[in-house]
């Protein structure tokens, strides 16, 4: 079989194996390491799970996400109901700073705006709302305010990567310029690439990540 066919079969097998992906209507195509996902699912969480499953497969260099969320009639909710529930959920999440994030809902799509001190606070808000019934997407536009102390950004990220079993420290390079973290080198999978980016964002003082890591 060709490499594209082998990769297509591998991604399809990963989707079948993942218990979070239940839809049988997801199509997979592959060309030169670029995997396209098509079809439809019942909720936004399953769409994200399908993308995550494809990302785990070795050889996947990029994903074209074309899966559509079609909420079953019995689970549909008005934008007003979704917005009210979303506001309540954010208020209960201790990782989300109060009065720093605003939201609007249009046709099941939640858009988040505002400014926070740390990237994980923005991620926490997004994760909290993904599972709400009736939500078809979360558009996270929350920005991170620059921090004063960024001198140890590079060293902190390098130490985090060195502690992870996923990485060979010799293959990933880290430098910092102010609050911008530059990542270079190579990793084996898209998942490892995401882990490197996550380590960069987790560091206090990071306001942007320039990710130039290649997948080999």
Coordinates of N, CA and C in Angstrom, one line a residue:
X1 N 0.8 -1.2 0.0 CA 0.0 0.0 0.0 C 0.9 1.3 0.0
X2 N 0.3 2.3 -0.6 CA 1.1 3.6 -0.6 C 1.1 4.2 0.9
X3 N 2.0 5.1 1.1 CA 2.1 5.8 2.4 C 0.8 6.5 2.7
X4 N 0.1 7.1 1.8 CA -1.1 7.8 2.0 C -2.2 6.8 2.5
X5 N -2.3 5.7 1.8 CA -3.3 4.7 2.2 C -3.0 4.1 3.6
X6 N -1.7 3.9 3.8 CA -1.4 3.4 5.2 C -1.7 4.3 6.3
X7 N -1.5 5.6 6.0 CA -1.8 6.7 7.0 C -3.3 6.8 7.2
X8 N -4.0 6.7 6.1 CA -5.5 6.8 6.2 C -6.1 5.6 7.0
X9 N -5.5 4.4 6.8 CA -6.0 3.3 7.6 C -5.6 3.4 9.0
X10 N -4.4 4.0 9.3 CA -4.0 4.1 10.7 C -4.9 5.1 11.4
X11 N -5.2 6.2 10.8 CA -6.1 7.2 11.4 C -7.5 6.7 11.6
X12 N -8.0 6.0 10.6 CA -9.3 5.3 10.8 C -9.4 4.4 11.9
X13 N -8.3 3.6 12.1 CA -8.2 2.6 13.2 C -8.2 3.3 14.5
X14 N -7.5 4.5 14.6 CA -7.4 5.2 15.8 C -8.7 5.8 16.2
X15 N -9.5 6.2 15.2 CA -10.8 6.8 15.5 C -11.8 5.7 16.0
X16 N -11.6 4.5 15.4 CA -12.5 3.3 15.9 C -12.1 2.9 17.3
X17 N -10.8 3.0 17.6 CA -10.3 2.6 18.9 C -10.7 3.6 20.0
X18 N -10.8 4.9 19.7 CA -11.0 5.9 20.7 C -12.5 5.8 21.2
X19 N -12.8 5.5 22.5 CA -14.2 5.4 22.9 C -14.9 6.8 22.9
X20 N -14.2 7.9 22.8 CA -14.8 9.2 22.8 C -15.4 9.5 21.4
X21 N -15.0 8.7 20.4 CA -15.5 8.9 19.0 C -16.4 7.8 18.7
X22 N -17.7 8.2 18.7 CA -18.8 7.1 18.5 C -19.4 7.2 17.1
X23 N -19.2 8.3 16.4 CA -19.9 8.5 15.1 C -19.3 7.5 14.1
X24 N -20.1 6.9 13.2 CA -19.6 6.1 12.1 C -19.6 6.9 10.8
X25 N -19.9 8.2 10.9 CA -20.0 9.1 9.7 C -18.8 10.0 9.6
X26 N -17.7 9.6 10.1 CA -16.4 10.4 9.9 C -15.6 9.8 8.8
X27 N -15.3 10.6 7.8 CA -14.5 10.1 6.7 C -13.0 10.6 6.9
X28 N -12.1 9.9 6.3 CA -10.7 10.2 6.5 C -10.0 10.1 5.1
X29 N -9.3 11.1 4.7 CA -8.4 11.1 3.6 C -7.0 11.5 4.0
X30 N -6.0 11.1 3.2 CA -4.6 11.5 3.6 C -3.8 11.7 2.3
X31 N -3.0 12.7 2.3 CA -2.1 13.0 1.2 C -0.9 13.8 1.7
X32 N 0.2 13.1 1.5 CA 1.5 13.7 1.9 C 1.6 14.2 3.4
X33 N 1.0 13.4 4.3 CA 0.9 13.7 5.7 C -0.2 14.6 6.1
X34 N -1.0 15.1 5.2 CA -2.1 16.0 5.6 C -3.3 15.2 5.6
X35 N -4.0 15.1 6.7 CA -5.2 14.3 6.9 C -6.4 15.2 7.0
X36 N -7.4 14.9 6.2 CA -8.7 15.6 6.2 C -9.8 14.8 6.9
X37 N -10.5 15.4 7.8 CA -11.6 14.7 8.5 C -12.9 15.3 8.0
X38 N -13.8 14.5 7.6 CA -15.1 15.0 7.1 C -16.2 14.2 7.8
X39 N -17.5 14.7 7.6 CA -18.6 14.0 8.2 C -19.3 14.8 9.2
X40 N -20.0 14.2 10.1 CA -20.8 14.9 11.1 C -20.8 14.1 12.4
X41 N -20.9 14.8 13.5 CA -21.0 14.3 14.9 C -22.1 15.0 15.6
X42 N -22.5 14.4 16.8 CA -23.6 15.0 17.5 C -23.3 16.1 18.4
X43 N -22.0 16.3 18.8 CA -21.6 17.3 19.7 C -20.1 17.8 19.5
X44 N -19.8 18.9 20.0 CA -18.5 19.6 19.8 C -17.4 18.8 20.4
X45 N -17.6 18.1 21.5 CA -16.6 17.4 22.2 C -16.1 16.2 21.3
X46 N -17.0 15.6 20.7 CA -16.7 14.4 19.8 C -15.8 14.9 18.6
X47 N -16.2 16.1 18.1 CA -15.4 16.7 17.0 C -13.9 16.9 17.4
X48 N -13.8 17.4 18.6 CA -12.4 17.6 19.2 C -11.7 16.3 19.4
X49 N -12.4 15.3 19.9 CA -11.9 14.0 20.2 C -11.4 13.4 18.9
X50 N -12.1 13.5 17.8 CA -11.7 13.0 16.5 C -10.4 13.6 16.0
X51 N -10.3 14.9 16.2 CA -9.1 15.6 15.8 C -7.9 15.2 16.6
X52 N -8.1 15.0 18.0 CA -7.1 14.6 18.8 C -6.6 13.2 18.5
X53 N -7.5 12.3 18.1 CA -7.2 10.9 17.8 C -6.3 10.9 16.5
X54 N -6.7 11.7 15.5 CA -5.9 11.8 14.3 C -4.5 12.4 14.6
X55 N -4.4 13.3 15.5 CA -3.1 13.9 15.8 C -2.2 13.0 16.5
X56 N -2.7 12.0 17.1 CA -1.8 11.0 17.8 C -1.1 10.1 16.9
X57 N -1.6 9.9 15.7 CA -1.0 9.0 14.7 C 0.3 9.5 14.1
X58 N 1.3 8.6 14.2 CA 2.6 9.0 13.6 C 2.5 9.1 12.1
X59 N 3.1 10.2 11.6 CA 3.1 10.5 10.2 C 2.1 11.6 9.8
X60 N 1.2 12.0 10.7 CA 0.3 13.1 10.5 C 1.0 14.4 10.7
X61 N 1.1 15.2 9.7 CA 1.8 16.5 9.8 C 0.8 17.7 9.9
X62 N -0.4 17.5 9.4 CA -1.4 18.6 9.5 C -2.7 17.9 9.4
X63 N -3.7 18.7 9.9 CA -5.1 18.2 9.9 C -6.0 19.2 9.3
X64 N -6.8 18.8 8.3 CA -7.9 19.7 7.8 C -9.2 19.2 8.5
X65 N -9.7 20.1 9.3 CA -10.9 19.7 10.1 C -12.2 20.2 9.4
X66 N -12.9 19.3 8.9 CA -14.1 19.6 8.2 C -15.4 18.9 8.7
X67 N -15.2 18.4 9.9 CA -16.4 17.7 10.6 C -17.4 18.8 11.0
X68 N -18.6 18.5 10.8 CA -19.7 19.4 11.2 C -20.4 18.8 12.4
X69 N -20.9 19.7 13.3 CA -21.6 19.3 14.5 C -23.1 19.5 14.2
X70 N -23.9 18.4 14.2 CA -25.3 18.5 14.0 C -26.0 18.0 15.4
X71 N -26.4 19.0 16.1 CA -27.0 18.6 17.4 C -28.4 18.0 17.2
X72 N -28.6 16.8 17.8 CA -29.9 16.2 17.7 C -31.0 17.1 18.2
X73 N -32.2 17.0 17.7 CA -33.3 17.9 18.0 C -33.6 17.9 19.5
X74 N -33.5 16.7 20.1 CA -33.8 16.6 21.5 C -32.8 17.3 22.4
X75 N -31.6 17.6 21.9 CA -30.6 18.3 22.7 C -30.3 19.7 22.3
X76 N -31.1 20.2 21.3 CA -30.9 21.6 20.9 C -31.4 22.5 22.0
X77 N -30.7 23.7 22.2 CA -31.0 24.7 23.2 C -30.9 26.1 22.5
X78 N -31.7 27.0 23.0 CA -31.6 28.4 22.5 C -30.3 29.0 22.8
X79 N -29.9 30.0 22.1 CA -28.7 30.7 22.4 C -28.7 31.4 23.8
X80 N -29.9 31.8 24.1 CA -30.1 32.4 25.5 C -29.9 31.4 26.6
X81 N -30.4 30.2 26.4 CA -30.1 29.2 27.4 C -28.7 28.8 27.5
X82 N -28.0 28.7 26.4 CA -26.6 28.4 26.4 C -25.8 29.4 27.0
X83 N -26.1 30.7 26.7 CA -25.4 31.8 27.3 C -25.5 31.9 28.8
X84 N -26.8 31.7 29.3 CA -27.0 31.7 30.8 C -26.2 30.6 31.5
X85 N -26.2 29.4 30.9 CA -25.5 28.3 31.5 C -24.0 28.5 31.5
X86 N -23.5 29.1 30.4 CA -22.1 29.3 30.2 C -21.6 30.3 31.3
X87 N -22.4 31.4 31.5 CA -22.0 32.4 32.5 C -21.9 31.8 33.9
X88 N -22.9 30.9 34.2 CA -22.9 30.2 35.5 C -21.7 29.3 35.6
X89 N -21.4 28.5 34.6 CA -20.3 27.6 34.7 C -18.9 28.3 34.8
X90 N -18.7 29.4 34.1 CA -17.5 30.2 34.3 C -17.4 30.7 35.7
X91 N -18.5 31.1 36.3 CA -18.5 31.7 37.6 C -18.1 30.7 38.7
X92 N -18.4 29.4 38.4 CA -18.1 28.3 39.4 C -16.7 27.8 39.2
X93 N -16.0 28.1 38.1 CA -14.7 27.6 37.8 C -13.6 28.4 38.5
X94 N -12.9 27.9 39.5 CA -11.9 28.7 40.2 C -10.7 29.1 39.4
X95 N -10.5 28.4 38.2 CA -9.4 28.7 37.4 C -9.6 29.9 36.5
X96 N -10.9 30.3 36.4 CA -11.3 31.4 35.5 C -11.4 32.7 36.4
X97 N -10.6 33.7 36.1 CA -10.7 34.9 37.0 C -12.0 35.6 36.8
X98 N -12.7 36.0 37.8 CA -14.0 36.7 37.7 C -13.9 38.0 37.0
X99 N -14.9 38.3 36.2 CA -15.1 39.6 35.5 C -14.0 39.9 34.5
X100 N -13.3 38.9 34.0 CA -12.2 39.1 33.1 C -12.5 38.6 31.7
X101 N -13.5 37.7 31.6 CA -13.9 37.1 30.3 C -15.4 37.3 30.0
X102 N -15.6 37.7 28.8 CA -17.0 37.9 28.4 C -17.3 36.9 27.3
X103 N -18.6 36.7 27.1 CA -19.0 35.7 26.1 C -20.2 36.2 25.3
X104 N -20.4 35.7 24.1 CA -21.6 35.8 23.3 C -21.9 34.5 22.6
X105 N -23.1 34.3 22.3 CA -23.5 33.0 21.7 C -24.3 33.4 20.4
X106 N -24.0 32.7 19.3 CA -24.7 32.9 18.1 C -24.8 31.6 17.3
X107 N -26.0 31.0 17.2 CA -26.3 29.8 16.5 C -25.5 28.6 17.1
X108 N -25.3 28.6 18.4 CA -24.6 27.6 19.2 C -23.1 27.8 19.3
X109 N -22.6 28.8 18.6 CA -21.1 29.1 18.7 C -20.9 30.1 19.8
X110 N -20.1 29.7 20.8 CA -19.7 30.6 21.9 C -18.4 31.3 21.6
X111 N -18.4 32.7 21.6 CA -17.2 33.4 21.4 C -16.8 34.1 22.7
X112 N -15.5 33.8 23.1 CA -15.0 34.3 24.4 C -14.0 35.5 24.1
X113 N -14.1 36.6 24.8 CA -13.2 37.7 24.7 C -12.8 38.1 26.1
X114 N -11.8 39.0 26.2 CA -11.3 39.5 27.4 C -9.8 39.3 27.6
X115 N -9.2 39.7 28.7 CA -7.8 39.6 29.0 C -7.6 38.9 30.3
X116 N -6.6 38.0 30.4 CA -6.2 37.2 31.6 C -4.7 37.3 31.8
X117 N -4.3 36.9 32.9 CA -2.9 36.9 33.3 C -2.1 35.7 32.8
X118 N -2.7 34.6 32.7 CA -2.1 33.3 32.3 C -2.8 32.6 31.3
X119 N -2.1 31.9 30.4 CA -2.8 31.2 29.3 C -3.7 30.1 29.8
X120 N -3.3 29.4 30.9 CA -4.2 28.3 31.4 C -5.6 28.8 31.8
X121 N -5.7 30.1 32.2 CA -7.0 30.6 32.5 C -7.9 30.7 31.3
X122 N -7.3 31.1 30.2 CA -8.1 31.1 29.0 C -8.5 29.7 28.5
X123 N -7.6 28.8 28.7 CA -7.9 27.4 28.3 C -8.9 26.8 29.2
X124 N -8.9 27.1 30.5 CA -9.9 26.6 31.5 C -11.3 27.1 31.1
X125 N -11.4 28.3 30.7 CA -12.7 28.8 30.3 C -13.2 28.1 29.1
X126 N -12.4 27.9 28.1 CA -12.8 27.1 26.9 C -13.2 25.7 27.2
X127 N -12.4 25.0 28.0 CA -12.7 23.6 28.4 C -14.0 23.5 29.1
X128 N -14.3 24.5 30.0 CA -15.5 24.4 30.8 C -16.7 24.5 29.9
X129 N -16.7 25.1 28.7 CA -17.9 25.3 27.9 C -18.0 24.3 26.8
X130 N -17.0 23.6 26.5 CA -17.0 22.6 25.4 C -18.2 21.6 25.5
X131 N -18.4 21.2 26.8 CA -19.3 20.1 27.1 C -20.8 20.5 27.2
X132 N -21.1 21.8 27.1 CA -22.5 22.3 27.2 C -23.3 21.7 26.1
X133 N -24.5 21.3 26.5 CA -25.5 20.8 25.5 C -25.8 21.9 24.5
X134 N -25.9 21.6 23.2 CA -26.2 22.6 22.2 C -25.1 23.4 21.6
X135 N -23.9 23.3 22.2 CA -22.8 24.1 21.7 C -22.2 23.3 20.5
X136 N -21.9 24.1 19.4 CA -21.3 23.5 18.2 C -19.9 23.9 18.0
X137 N -19.4 25.0 18.7 CA -18.1 25.4 18.7 C -17.8 26.5 19.8
X138 N -16.5 26.6 20.2 CA -16.1 27.6 21.1 C -15.0 28.4 20.4
X139 N -15.2 29.7 20.2 CA -14.2 30.5 19.5 C -13.5 31.4 20.6
X140 N -12.3 30.9 21.0 CA -11.6 31.6 22.1 C -10.7 32.7 21.6
X141 N -11.1 33.9 21.9 CA -10.4 35.1 21.5 C -9.8 35.9 22.7
X142 N -9.7 35.2 23.8 CA -9.1 35.8 25.1 C -7.6 36.0 24.9
X143 N -7.1 37.1 25.3 CA -5.7 37.4 25.1 C -5.0 37.3 26.5
X144 N -3.7 37.1 26.5 CA -2.9 37.0 27.7 C -2.2 38.3 27.9
X145 N -2.3 39.0 29.0 CA -1.6 40.2 29.3 C -0.1 39.9 29.5
X146 N 0.8 40.7 29.0 CA 2.2 40.5 29.2 C 2.6 40.6 30.6
X147 N 3.5 39.8 31.1 CA 4.0 39.8 32.4 C 5.3 40.6 32.5
X148 N 5.7 41.0 33.7 CA 6.9 41.8 33.9 C 8.2 40.9 33.8
X149 N 8.2 39.8 34.6 CA 9.3 39.0 34.7 C 9.3 37.8 33.7
X150 N 10.2 38.0 32.7 CA 10.2 36.9 31.6 C 11.7 36.4 31.5
X151 N 12.5 36.7 32.4 CA 14.0 36.4 32.3 C 14.2 34.8 32.3
X152 N 13.3 34.1 33.0 CA 13.5 32.7 33.2 C 12.6 31.8 32.3
X153 N 12.0 32.5 31.3 CA 11.0 31.7 30.5 C 11.7 30.6 29.8
X154 N 12.8 30.8 29.1 CA 13.5 29.8 28.3 C 13.9 28.6 29.2
X155 N 14.6 29.0 30.3 CA 15.1 27.9 31.2 C 13.9 27.1 31.8
X156 N 12.8 27.7 32.1 CA 11.7 27.0 32.7 C 11.1 26.0 31.7
X157 N 11.0 26.4 30.4 CA 10.4 25.5 29.4 C 11.4 24.4 29.1
X158 N 12.7 24.7 29.0 CA 13.7 23.6 28.8 C 13.6 22.6 29.9
X159 N 13.5 23.0 31.1 CA 13.4 22.0 32.2 C 12.1 21.2 32.1
X160 N 11.0 21.8 31.7 CA 9.7 21.1 31.6 C 9.8 20.0 30.5
X161 N 10.4 20.4 29.4 CA 10.6 19.4 28.3 C 11.5 18.3 28.7
X162 N 12.6 18.6 29.4 CA 13.5 17.6 29.9 C 12.9 16.6 30.8
X163 N 11.9 17.0 31.6 CA 11.3 16.1 32.6 C 10.3 15.2 31.9
X164 N 9.8 15.5 30.7 CA 8.8 14.7 30.0 C 9.5 13.6 29.2
X165 N 8.9 12.4 29.4 CA 9.4 11.2 28.7 C 9.2 11.3 27.2
X166 N 8.4 12.2 26.7 CA 8.1 12.3 25.3 C 9.3 12.9 24.5
X167 N 10.2 13.6 25.2 CA 11.1 14.4 24.4 C 12.6 14.0 24.7
X168 N 13.3 14.0 23.6 CA 14.8 14.0 23.7 C 15.2 15.5 23.7
X169 N 15.8 16.0 24.8 CA 16.1 17.4 24.9 C 17.0 17.9 23.7
X170 N 17.7 17.0 23.1 CA 18.6 17.4 22.0 C 17.9 17.7 20.7
X171 N 16.6 17.3 20.6 CA 15.8 17.5 19.4 C 14.9 18.8 19.5
X172 N 14.7 19.3 20.6 CA 13.9 20.5 20.8 C 14.7 21.7 21.3
X173 N 14.6 22.8 20.6 CA 15.3 24.0 21.0 C 14.4 25.0 21.5
X174 N 14.8 25.8 22.6 CA 13.9 26.8 23.2 C 14.7 28.1 23.4
X175 N 14.2 29.2 22.9 CA 14.7 30.5 23.2 C 13.6 31.4 23.5
X176 N 13.9 32.5 24.1 CA 12.8 33.5 24.5 C 13.3 34.9 24.2
X177 N 12.4 35.7 23.6 CA 12.6 37.1 23.3 C 11.5 37.9 23.9
X178 N 11.8 38.5 25.1 CA 10.7 39.1 25.9 C 9.7 38.0 26.3
X179 N 8.4 38.2 26.0 CA 7.4 37.2 26.3 C 7.1 36.3 25.2
X180 N 7.9 36.4 24.1 CA 7.7 35.5 22.9 C 8.6 34.3 23.0
X181 N 8.1 33.1 23.1 CA 8.9 31.9 23.1 C 9.1 31.3 21.7
X182 N 10.3 31.0 21.3 CA 10.6 30.4 20.0 C 10.9 28.9 20.2
X183 N 10.2 28.0 19.6 CA 10.4 26.6 19.6 C 10.9 26.1 18.3
X184 N 12.0 25.3 18.3 CA 12.5 24.7 17.1 C 12.9 23.3 17.3
X185 N 13.5 22.7 16.2 CA 13.9 21.3 16.3 C 12.9 20.4 15.7
X186 N 12.9 19.1 16.2 CA 12.0 18.1 15.6 C 11.4 17.2 16.7
X187 N 10.2 16.6 16.4 CA 9.6 15.7 17.2 C 9.0 14.6 16.3
X188 N 8.4 13.5 16.9 CA 7.9 12.4 16.1 C 6.5 12.5 15.7
X189 N 5.6 13.2 16.5 CA 4.2 13.2 16.2 C 3.6 14.6 16.5
X190 N 2.4 14.9 16.0 CA 1.7 16.2 16.3 C 1.4 16.3 17.7
X191 N 1.2 15.2 18.4 CA 0.9 15.2 19.8 C 2.1 15.7 20.6
X192 N 3.3 15.3 20.3 CA 4.5 15.8 20.9 C 4.7 17.2 20.6
X193 N 4.4 17.6 19.4 CA 4.5 19.1 19.1 C 3.6 19.9 20.0
X194 N 2.4 19.4 20.2 CA 1.4 20.1 21.0 C 1.9 20.2 22.5
X195 N 2.5 19.1 22.9 CA 3.1 19.0 24.3 C 4.1 20.1 24.5
X196 N 5.0 20.3 23.5 CA 6.0 21.3 23.6 C 5.4 22.7 23.6
X197 N 4.3 23.0 22.8 CA 3.6 24.2 22.8 C 3.0 24.5 24.2
X198 N 2.3 23.4 24.7 CA 1.7 23.5 26.0 C 2.7 23.9 27.1
X199 N 3.9 23.3 27.1 CA 4.9 23.6 28.1 C 5.3 25.1 28.0
X200 N 5.4 25.6 26.7 CA 5.7 27.0 26.5 C 4.7 27.9 27.1
X201 N 3.4 27.6 26.8 CA 2.3 28.5 27.3 C 2.2 28.4 28.8
X202 N 2.5 27.3 29.4 CA 2.4 27.1 30.8 C 3.3 28.0 31.6
X203 N 4.4 28.5 31.0 CA 5.4 29.2 31.7 C 4.9 30.7 32.0
X204 N 5.1 31.1 33.2 CA 4.7 32.5 33.5 C 5.5 33.5 32.6
X205 N 4.9 34.5 32.1 CA 5.5 35.5 31.2 C 5.4 35.2 29.8
X206 N 4.8 34.1 29.4 CA 4.7 33.8 27.9 C 3.5 34.5 27.4
X207 N 3.7 35.3 26.4 CA 2.6 36.0 25.7 C 2.3 35.6 24.3
X208 N 3.3 34.9 23.7 CA 3.2 34.4 22.4 C 4.1 33.2 22.2
X209 N 3.8 32.2 21.3 CA 4.6 31.1 21.1 C 4.9 31.0 19.6
X210 N 6.1 31.1 19.2 CA 6.5 30.9 17.8 C 7.0 29.5 17.6
X211 N 6.1 28.6 17.1 CA 6.3 27.2 17.0 C 6.8 26.8 15.6
X212 N 8.1 26.5 15.6 CA 8.7 26.1 14.3 C 9.3 24.6 14.4
X213 N 8.7 23.8 15.3 CA 9.1 22.4 15.4 C 8.6 21.6 14.2
X214 N 9.4 20.8 13.7 CA 9.1 20.0 12.5 C 8.8 18.6 13.0
X215 N 7.9 17.9 12.3 CA 7.6 16.5 12.6 C 8.4 15.6 11.6
X216 N 9.1 14.6 12.1 CA 9.9 13.7 11.3 C 9.5 12.3 11.5

